XYZ file of C-alpha atoms in Angstrom:
602
model
C 54.638 -151.286 229.126
C 55.468 -147.712 230.016
C 54.629 -145.695 233.145
C 53.593 -142.045 233.280
C 52.887 -139.986 236.396
C 50.656 -136.941 236.392
C 51.604 -133.625 237.985
C 49.892 -130.278 238.405
C 47.926 -127.923 240.626
C 44.916 -129.125 242.579
C 41.601 -129.040 240.694
C 43.206 -128.647 237.283
C 41.548 -131.818 236.051
C 44.169 -134.553 236.335
C 41.740 -137.261 237.423
C 39.124 -136.157 234.889
C 41.765 -136.365 232.186
C 42.640 -139.881 233.345
C 39.006 -140.948 232.851
C 39.009 -139.428 229.365
C 42.254 -141.201 228.415
C 41.640 -144.600 230.020
C 38.013 -144.891 231.070
C 39.195 -145.673 234.611
C 38.282 -143.749 237.749
C 41.532 -143.123 239.623
C 39.943 -141.665 242.776
C 39.632 -144.849 244.839
C 38.474 -143.560 248.211
C 34.950 -142.563 249.168
C 36.281 -139.323 250.657
C 37.934 -138.446 247.341
C 34.693 -138.955 245.453
C 32.688 -137.073 248.063
C 35.038 -134.064 248.098
C 35.975 -134.179 244.426
C 39.596 -133.986 245.532
C 42.390 -136.479 244.911
C 44.008 -137.382 248.212
C 46.065 -140.461 247.421
C 47.635 -142.106 244.422
C 45.368 -143.454 241.713
C 46.142 -145.921 238.960
C 44.880 -146.457 235.421
C 46.060 -147.936 232.139
C 45.326 -147.934 228.431
C 46.788 -148.675 225.013
C 47.956 -145.691 222.988
C 47.880 -145.356 219.195
C 50.508 -147.659 217.746
C 49.927 -150.296 220.442
C 52.024 -148.875 223.279
C 50.670 -150.037 226.624
C 50.869 -147.356 229.276
C 50.058 -147.211 232.988
C 49.309 -143.914 234.711
C 49.979 -142.952 238.303
C 47.617 -140.105 239.133
C 48.927 -137.914 241.958
C 47.146 -135.441 244.242
C 47.687 -131.763 243.532
C 46.822 -130.241 246.908
C 49.763 -129.001 249.003
C 48.579 -131.041 252.002
C 49.280 -134.219 250.060
C 52.606 -133.357 248.474
C 54.199 -136.389 250.144
C 51.724 -138.628 248.329
C 52.437 -136.751 245.101
C 56.180 -137.348 245.414
C 55.610 -141.041 246.171
C 53.869 -141.422 242.817
C 56.119 -139.148 240.809
C 59.447 -140.383 242.198
C 59.790 -143.740 240.380
C 58.188 -142.601 237.090
C 60.361 -141.842 234.032
C 57.744 -139.691 232.234
C 55.361 -136.982 233.449
C 52.043 -135.725 232.129
C 52.046 -132.172 233.468
C 48.542 -130.734 233.750
C 47.727 -127.003 233.744
C 44.187 -125.686 233.423
C 43.967 -123.399 230.396
C 41.336 -121.157 232.013
C 43.388 -120.597 235.210
C 46.982 -120.875 234.028
C 50.003 -121.530 236.180
C 49.267 -121.788 239.929
C 51.102 -122.237 243.216
C 51.175 -126.038 243.251
C 52.170 -126.005 239.600
C 55.473 -124.537 240.777
C 55.901 -127.154 243.530
C 55.242 -129.968 241.075
C 57.589 -128.411 238.497
C 60.302 -128.139 241.149
C 59.752 -131.782 242.059
C 60.029 -132.851 238.409
C 63.241 -130.842 238.103
C 64.645 -132.266 241.336
C 63.947 -135.832 240.197
C 65.678 -135.224 236.896
C 62.619 -136.219 234.851
C 63.235 -134.859 231.365
C 60.512 -136.613 229.354
C 56.908 -135.551 229.294
C 53.929 -133.798 227.773
C 51.993 -130.779 229.040
C 48.200 -131.022 228.868
C 46.363 -127.679 228.888
C 43.091 -128.951 230.303
C 39.701 -127.257 230.282
C 40.463 -125.730 226.884
C 36.687 -125.633 226.280
C 36.241 -123.329 229.310
C 39.112 -121.139 228.157
C 37.490 -120.787 224.741
C 34.097 -120.078 226.301
C 35.552 -117.346 228.525
C 37.653 -115.790 225.779
C 36.450 -116.218 222.226
C 39.570 -114.488 220.885
C 41.791 -117.394 221.972
C 44.152 -115.069 223.776
C 43.571 -116.769 227.140
C 44.672 -120.119 225.756
C 47.653 -118.501 224.074
C 48.661 -116.678 227.270
C 48.440 -119.926 229.256
C 50.687 -121.655 226.729
C 53.233 -118.836 226.922
C 53.101 -118.873 230.715
C 53.644 -122.615 230.850
C 56.577 -122.408 228.469
C 58.111 -119.628 230.551
C 57.650 -121.464 233.869
C 59.117 -124.712 232.523
C 62.107 -123.038 230.873
C 65.367 -124.496 232.139
C 63.767 -127.793 233.225
C 63.652 -131.149 231.485
C 60.176 -130.214 230.255
C 61.273 -126.905 228.744
C 60.662 -128.204 225.220
C 57.851 -130.620 226.026
C 54.862 -130.524 223.654
C 51.906 -128.504 224.993
C 48.537 -129.994 223.981
C 45.240 -128.136 224.674
C 42.580 -130.700 225.650
C 39.064 -130.924 226.987
C 38.147 -134.027 228.938
C 34.484 -133.019 228.588
C 34.258 -132.584 224.793
C 37.156 -134.889 223.881
C 38.872 -132.125 221.948
C 42.636 -132.645 221.838
C 42.550 -136.155 223.366
C 43.759 -137.875 220.165
C 46.573 -135.317 219.826
C 47.537 -135.892 223.471
C 47.602 -139.654 222.937
C 49.841 -139.222 219.900
C 52.192 -136.909 221.820
C 52.439 -139.367 224.705
C 53.125 -142.257 222.331
C 55.894 -140.253 220.631
C 57.570 -139.402 223.940
C 57.377 -143.017 225.119
C 58.853 -144.297 221.871
C 61.865 -142.053 222.427
C 62.674 -143.421 225.887
C 66.069 -145.099 226.152
C 65.991 -148.867 226.742
C 66.051 -150.119 230.315
C 68.199 -153.093 231.292
C 65.832 -155.975 231.981
C 68.609 -157.988 233.658
C 69.613 -155.229 236.069
C 68.950 -155.795 239.795
C 65.341 -155.328 240.891
C 64.370 -152.248 242.874
C 60.657 -151.654 243.300
C 59.496 -148.843 245.575
C 56.246 -149.844 247.277
C 53.369 -147.368 247.067
C 50.526 -149.607 248.304
C 50.201 -152.688 250.487
C 47.015 -154.642 251.091
C 45.705 -158.141 251.691
C 43.599 -160.298 249.385
C 41.627 -163.203 250.822
C 43.230 -166.477 249.807
C 46.352 -164.772 248.456
C 47.790 -162.824 251.367
C 49.958 -159.730 251.132
C 50.073 -157.755 247.897
C 52.255 -154.693 247.249
C 52.205 -152.416 244.230
C 54.789 -150.098 242.779
C 56.544 -148.927 239.671
C 59.200 -151.421 238.611
C 62.031 -149.131 237.558
C 64.861 -151.636 237.143
C 65.220 -155.371 236.717
C 62.788 -158.158 235.896
C 60.364 -159.661 238.395
C 59.572 -163.361 238.086
C 57.196 -165.639 239.951
C 59.294 -167.566 242.464
C 61.926 -164.838 242.843
C 63.591 -164.497 246.221
C 63.792 -160.799 247.126
C 64.760 -158.637 250.075
C 62.273 -156.274 251.662
C 63.870 -153.117 253.049
C 61.280 -151.385 255.179
C 60.534 -148.984 257.966
C 58.777 -151.615 260.080
C 60.477 -154.767 258.875
C 63.314 -155.955 256.655
C 63.881 -159.501 255.555
C 63.602 -162.109 252.791
C 60.367 -162.537 250.848
C 59.381 -164.565 247.809
C 57.178 -163.698 244.845
C 54.027 -165.806 244.865
C 52.326 -164.084 241.939
C 52.471 -161.065 239.639
C 49.803 -158.866 238.099
C 49.810 -155.817 235.892
C 46.871 -153.996 234.324
C 44.485 -156.510 235.867
C 46.151 -159.568 234.294
C 48.428 -162.233 235.750
C 52.000 -162.589 234.492
C 54.885 -164.985 235.014
C 57.356 -162.123 234.716
C 57.350 -158.321 234.421
C 60.050 -156.160 232.852
C 60.826 -152.501 233.495
C 59.353 -149.966 233.390
C 55.932 -151.235 234.448
C 53.312 -151.073 237.146
C 53.465 -154.234 239.201
C 51.234 -155.866 241.796
C 53.360 -158.411 243.656
C 51.829 -161.161 245.801
C 54.411 -161.925 248.493
C 55.148 -164.858 250.755
C 56.955 -164.394 254.043
C 55.463 -161.035 255.054
C 52.251 -159.709 256.587
C 50.419 -156.618 255.435
C 51.281 -154.910 258.714
C 55.002 -155.375 258.055
C 55.144 -153.533 254.725
C 53.980 -150.139 253.522
C 54.597 -147.161 251.282
C 58.231 -146.171 251.080
C 59.548 -149.706 251.538
C 61.494 -151.335 248.718
C 61.799 -154.775 247.166
C 65.326 -155.414 245.914
C 67.494 -158.180 244.556
C 69.332 -159.508 247.647
C 72.806 -158.002 247.997
C 72.484 -155.884 244.850
C 72.119 -152.468 246.511
C 74.068 -150.856 249.340
C 71.929 -149.962 252.346
C 72.849 -146.494 253.525
C 71.687 -144.135 256.236
C 74.430 -141.607 255.476
C 75.049 -140.187 252.006
C 76.965 -137.321 250.450
C 75.056 -135.392 247.784
C 75.417 -132.645 245.164
C 72.787 -129.990 244.524
C 71.048 -130.263 241.148
C 68.288 -127.687 241.685
C 66.780 -125.401 244.290
C 68.238 -123.539 247.212
C 71.821 -123.120 248.360
C 72.423 -126.138 250.600
C 73.955 -123.956 253.306
C 70.579 -122.167 253.585
C 68.593 -125.346 254.269
C 67.140 -126.130 257.702
C 69.132 -128.799 259.508
C 66.119 -131.094 259.711
C 64.110 -131.692 256.532
C 62.396 -134.499 254.626
C 64.028 -136.607 251.916
C 62.045 -138.234 249.098
C 63.389 -141.012 246.908
C 61.194 -143.452 245.032
C 58.077 -143.722 247.164
C 60.030 -143.249 250.407
C 59.864 -140.191 252.647
C 62.468 -140.096 255.402
C 63.529 -137.397 257.901
C 67.153 -136.351 257.399
C 69.745 -134.200 259.124
C 71.647 -131.883 256.784
C 75.334 -131.078 257.204
C 76.242 -128.677 254.384
C 79.815 -128.585 253.085
C 79.227 -125.683 250.703
C 76.435 -124.343 248.507
C 76.463 -127.448 246.312
C 77.507 -130.330 248.560
C 76.196 -131.745 251.813
C 75.983 -134.848 253.951
C 72.528 -136.239 254.686
C 72.005 -138.508 257.682
C 68.813 -140.526 257.283
C 66.466 -141.826 259.939
C 66.737 -145.310 258.437
C 68.687 -147.225 255.842
C 67.546 -147.100 252.229
C 68.736 -148.969 249.127
C 70.366 -146.069 247.282
C 72.893 -145.926 244.468
C 75.279 -143.347 243.112
C 73.487 -141.020 240.732
C 70.066 -141.447 242.380
C 68.009 -138.253 242.354
C 66.429 -137.065 245.583
C 63.858 -134.387 246.440
C 64.399 -132.303 249.568
C 61.183 -131.060 251.129
C 60.480 -128.600 253.886
C 57.373 -126.963 255.316
C 55.764 -123.615 254.774
C 55.220 -121.788 251.511
C 58.053 -123.353 249.537
C 57.470 -127.081 250.010
C 60.044 -128.387 247.505
C 63.424 -127.027 248.602
C 65.358 -128.559 245.764
C 66.962 -131.640 244.353
C 70.242 -133.440 244.969
C 72.140 -136.285 243.379
C 73.747 -139.069 245.394
C 77.545 -138.856 245.106
C 78.631 -141.336 247.803
C 76.657 -144.043 249.587
C 79.483 -144.937 251.971
C 81.170 -141.654 252.841
C 84.110 -141.452 255.240
C 83.759 -140.414 258.857
C 84.465 -136.753 259.528
C 86.173 -136.621 262.914
C 89.217 -134.374 262.524
C 89.485 -130.653 262.132
C 89.380 -129.751 258.457
C 87.721 -133.023 257.360
C 84.717 -131.111 255.982
C 86.936 -128.905 253.796
C 88.869 -131.901 252.513
C 85.638 -133.752 251.827
C 84.265 -130.831 249.828
C 87.344 -130.891 247.599
C 86.920 -134.633 247.056
C 83.254 -134.274 246.105
C 83.997 -131.453 243.692
C 86.292 -133.804 241.756
C 83.561 -136.374 241.163
C 81.657 -136.366 237.856
C 77.945 -135.515 237.922
C 76.921 -139.073 237.174
C 78.315 -139.995 240.583
C 81.074 -142.469 241.290
C 84.331 -142.603 239.382
C 86.122 -145.917 239.787
C 89.585 -144.297 239.955
C 88.503 -141.771 242.587
C 86.729 -144.419 244.659
C 89.614 -146.900 244.599
C 92.197 -144.243 245.422
C 90.078 -142.944 248.274
C 89.520 -146.375 249.771
C 92.944 -147.744 248.672
C 91.322 -151.142 248.124
C 87.676 -152.074 247.651
C 85.794 -155.169 246.391
C 84.622 -154.761 242.796
C 81.222 -156.180 243.772
C 80.829 -153.398 246.317
C 81.476 -150.722 243.682
C 79.062 -152.291 241.207
C 76.433 -152.604 243.934
C 76.775 -148.877 244.580
C 76.230 -148.157 240.889
C 79.847 -147.508 239.871
C 80.854 -148.717 236.422
C 84.080 -150.755 236.390
C 85.561 -150.606 232.869
C 87.723 -153.180 231.146
C 90.606 -152.796 230.952
C 90.998 -151.105 234.310
C 92.230 -147.502 234.387
C 95.954 -146.929 234.909
C 96.989 -147.141 238.524
C 94.383 -149.736 239.534
C 95.121 -153.441 239.920
C 92.729 -156.353 240.329
C 93.516 -159.021 242.921
C 90.624 -161.454 243.074
C 87.541 -159.343 243.732
C 89.644 -156.505 245.131
C 90.461 -153.403 243.115
C 93.605 -151.888 244.600
C 95.347 -148.564 244.153
C 98.787 -149.427 242.759
C 100.507 -146.655 244.706
C 98.963 -147.834 247.976
C 100.008 -151.403 247.145
C 103.610 -150.338 246.640
C 103.591 -148.404 249.912
C 102.153 -151.342 251.861
C 104.731 -153.719 250.350
C 107.580 -151.486 251.469
C 106.060 -151.077 254.924
C 105.632 -154.836 255.352
C 109.213 -155.526 254.279
C 110.527 -152.918 256.720
C 108.311 -154.289 259.497
C 109.613 -157.866 259.127
C 113.244 -156.787 258.703
C 113.112 -154.613 261.811
C 111.567 -157.422 263.844
C 114.294 -159.851 262.805
C 116.997 -157.291 263.513
C 115.659 -156.768 267.037
C 115.403 -160.470 267.804
C 117.183 -163.127 265.743
C 115.385 -165.855 267.670
C 111.957 -164.517 266.707
C 109.709 -166.909 264.783
C 108.627 -163.933 262.701
C 105.881 -161.306 262.668
C 102.382 -162.811 263.194
C 100.086 -162.324 260.197
C 97.423 -160.649 262.325
C 99.891 -158.182 263.796
C 101.207 -157.322 260.338
C 97.718 -156.637 258.971
C 96.876 -154.524 261.995
C 100.044 -152.422 261.821
C 99.573 -151.797 258.097
C 95.940 -150.801 258.701
C 94.803 -152.755 255.642
C 91.236 -152.085 254.474
C 90.859 -155.785 253.622
C 92.697 -158.683 255.269
C 92.865 -160.513 251.912
C 95.466 -157.971 250.810
C 98.082 -159.416 253.132
C 98.597 -162.513 250.959
C 99.219 -160.226 247.966
C 101.765 -158.197 249.929
C 103.568 -161.308 251.205
C 104.080 -162.467 247.606
C 105.184 -159.021 246.456
C 107.642 -158.636 249.317
C 108.912 -162.219 248.751
C 108.511 -163.081 252.411
C 108.387 -166.535 253.918
C 105.271 -167.588 255.840
C 105.574 -170.406 258.351
C 102.914 -171.323 260.887
C 101.194 -167.958 260.521
C 104.377 -165.891 260.885
C 106.393 -163.880 258.407
C 110.170 -163.831 257.976
C 112.479 -162.584 255.255
C 113.661 -165.311 252.874
C 117.184 -163.908 252.761
C 117.469 -163.217 256.500
C 120.723 -164.352 258.083
C 120.163 -167.753 259.662
C 121.990 -166.871 262.867
C 121.112 -167.647 266.450
C 122.756 -164.720 268.159
C 123.753 -165.479 271.729
C 122.320 -169.019 271.442
C 124.864 -169.999 268.801
C 127.461 -171.209 271.330
C 125.040 -173.492 273.173
C 123.545 -174.960 269.979
C 126.983 -175.627 268.509
C 128.028 -177.459 271.683
C 124.839 -179.545 271.649
C 125.359 -180.429 267.980
C 128.868 -181.600 268.804
C 127.603 -183.896 271.562
C 124.794 -185.336 269.420
C 127.087 -186.030 266.488
C 129.134 -188.181 268.863
C 126.082 -189.862 270.416
C 123.049 -189.295 268.085
C 120.438 -190.699 270.491
C 121.788 -189.347 273.781
C 119.228 -186.563 274.056
C 120.163 -183.955 276.669
C 118.258 -183.733 279.925
C 116.570 -180.500 281.040
C 119.523 -179.666 283.281
C 121.921 -180.071 280.347
C 119.869 -177.682 278.207
C 119.709 -175.164 281.033
C 123.475 -175.313 281.438
C 123.837 -174.585 277.730
C 121.340 -171.684 278.128
C 118.959 -173.255 275.621
C 115.366 -172.568 276.520
C 112.194 -173.066 274.416
C 112.793 -169.922 272.291
C 116.398 -170.832 271.498
C 115.479 -174.449 270.668
C 112.560 -173.320 268.469
C 114.816 -170.942 266.572
C 117.428 -173.661 266.063
C 114.757 -176.062 264.820
C 113.324 -173.423 262.468
C 116.658 -173.073 260.645
C 117.247 -176.842 260.567
C 119.879 -177.181 263.268
C 117.909 -179.275 265.792
C 114.825 -181.520 265.938
C 112.399 -181.346 268.853
C 110.249 -184.383 269.686
C 107.582 -184.998 272.287
C 108.384 -184.907 276.009
C 111.228 -182.407 275.539
C 113.479 -184.747 273.559
C 116.001 -182.828 271.395
C 118.055 -184.532 268.666
C 119.733 -183.652 265.399
C 117.569 -183.532 262.257
C 119.516 -186.554 260.964
C 118.446 -188.709 263.922
C 115.312 -190.249 262.313
C 117.274 -191.482 259.269
C 120.056 -192.884 261.484
C 117.444 -194.632 263.618
C 115.798 -196.214 260.576
C 119.132 -197.657 259.454
C 119.527 -199.471 262.769
C 115.883 -200.519 263.148
C 115.745 -201.938 259.624
C 118.423 -204.501 260.646
C 116.185 -205.904 263.397
C 113.953 -208.974 262.866
C 110.541 -207.702 261.880
C 108.305 -206.955 263.689
C 110.251 -205.560 266.641
C 109.523 -204.428 270.167
C 110.235 -201.123 271.865
C 112.897 -202.834 273.953
C 114.640 -204.196 270.854
C 114.655 -200.782 269.224
C 115.945 -199.095 272.380
C 118.840 -201.572 272.615
C 119.659 -201.200 268.895
C 119.836 -197.432 269.233
C 121.667 -197.533 272.533
C 119.229 -195.105 274.168
C 116.618 -194.834 276.883
C 112.812 -195.298 276.873
C 112.539 -191.482 277.326
C 114.127 -191.043 273.892
C 112.973 -194.213 272.117
C 109.237 -193.721 272.648
C 108.933 -190.196 271.122
C 111.443 -191.124 268.361
C 109.387 -194.184 267.321
C 106.222 -192.101 267.498
C 107.902 -189.606 265.155
C 108.818 -192.421 262.731
C 105.210 -193.661 262.852
C 104.019 -190.162 262.016
C 106.312 -190.022 258.987
C 104.991 -193.355 257.774
C 108.388 -195.024 258.029
C 107.224 -197.472 260.722
C 103.825 -198.716 261.838
C 102.315 -200.564 264.754
C 101.387 -204.217 264.246
C 99.686 -204.567 267.646
C 99.965 -203.070 271.114
C 103.612 -204.020 271.543
C 105.063 -204.632 268.085
C 106.096 -202.351 265.182
C 107.519 -202.996 261.745
C 109.390 -201.013 259.098
C 107.189 -199.976 256.220
C 108.722 -201.393 253.036
């Protein structure tokens, strides 16, 4: 299926042309039929010559309903631009042309309607010829500048076959759309059907919808998970729908009051949700001349925005609510008054940096000017952010090529700027070295403190830096592998204690002895860390060789043995024997037989 939106001045015969092409009345409301004026979006479908199925979104032409017009035109890839041959180009023709230009729609056909009236009013054919020339002149420089112009009469049927052929040709030339891309459907209607519940309709621009799909609703009134209960298109039920097509989606998990026009159904986690974007002008007025408060249109959504211009071509837009936008998305900016469509912009950044310092705006302008028109260059984005998850870039619409560009490294899901990685590695090495130089007894720099001081954009980077810097991590602290294993001022006390314990291996010093040697918890911990001492429970301090010496003596005892027997064999006290035996149990060298007996594990 293909989708085409109409465009054109009010009362130029768009809805009448829809009836002639499809046999369907697109004016759905009683007020529309009573006034003969399209107010809201209408929908119709048909099969063109050659078998191409096409759905039409008929939009209102009156200036009072330009928001409705943009909601229908926004998601459509092709436009049927309607100009009455007997009246020629009119005021709303220009607004609709500007909207088409702003949205970047470059495929379409122009229908010169009421050609029978033009011929009746001017038998020479000059009126029809002048209208064609005027249309060509007004569309020059837009994507429709070379679009075929087909004179038609919905009353007599003249030109309808030629229009159908022209539409079929344009649709056949459309580039393929990725059916497996993430789903993004902008909602243009929401209603309830008895026995089925909530139904939303919209133009499926990307991705494939399937019955049973779990989606995310992003809305003005409500956001949350929903599931697809059923699908319809062109009045028939389907198990799946591919882009680009008109879709009616029966949803579970949402009420009709919670969803409306301008909301979006998306694949969960596939699109960034942004309420602040940086953009580049693609058409219309100098961005510095825009009012600070205007309306933004994307898809079927219309959202108030605050404009902060950087220069004539770049600006920051702050939205009233988050929308699922991607780099390269085209947006219409709308104001009030005579010139309703102010222009078009392209999304250049969906997660722009904060601007808090003097000169940030000037620096940001220079950054935006470097970006390609398609929006999002992987090298620019990674260098700007220093490190960023690949999934985040892809979600924003940035292509990540293989192999990666020079200067970018992949570490897990992270894409990292190689220069930033080298700088961080040096900084981490210097940080750990300085800490050890200041305090030889230090257990090392805590991982959290290191990450904080380096101001890493992602904590996962620290493990990469530790490997690069060849640092040693122990109990969540970092030390240099080749650091001098000295104890500074504690060396004298530790050496004296070692001497005593070599003479009497199980004569652990009392607290007063340790205090006299000026060995507190920090000094003992440092000595243990470099393998000079062993600390057991209850403040017992021995040499690291003590467990092996104890096993040699205990193994000579009749098995099993008691605590008293072990204490006597080691020539020590209960204060030392109990934590030492507990340590041997923990190593699996001994084990308890019952409440009072142990044995050596053979």
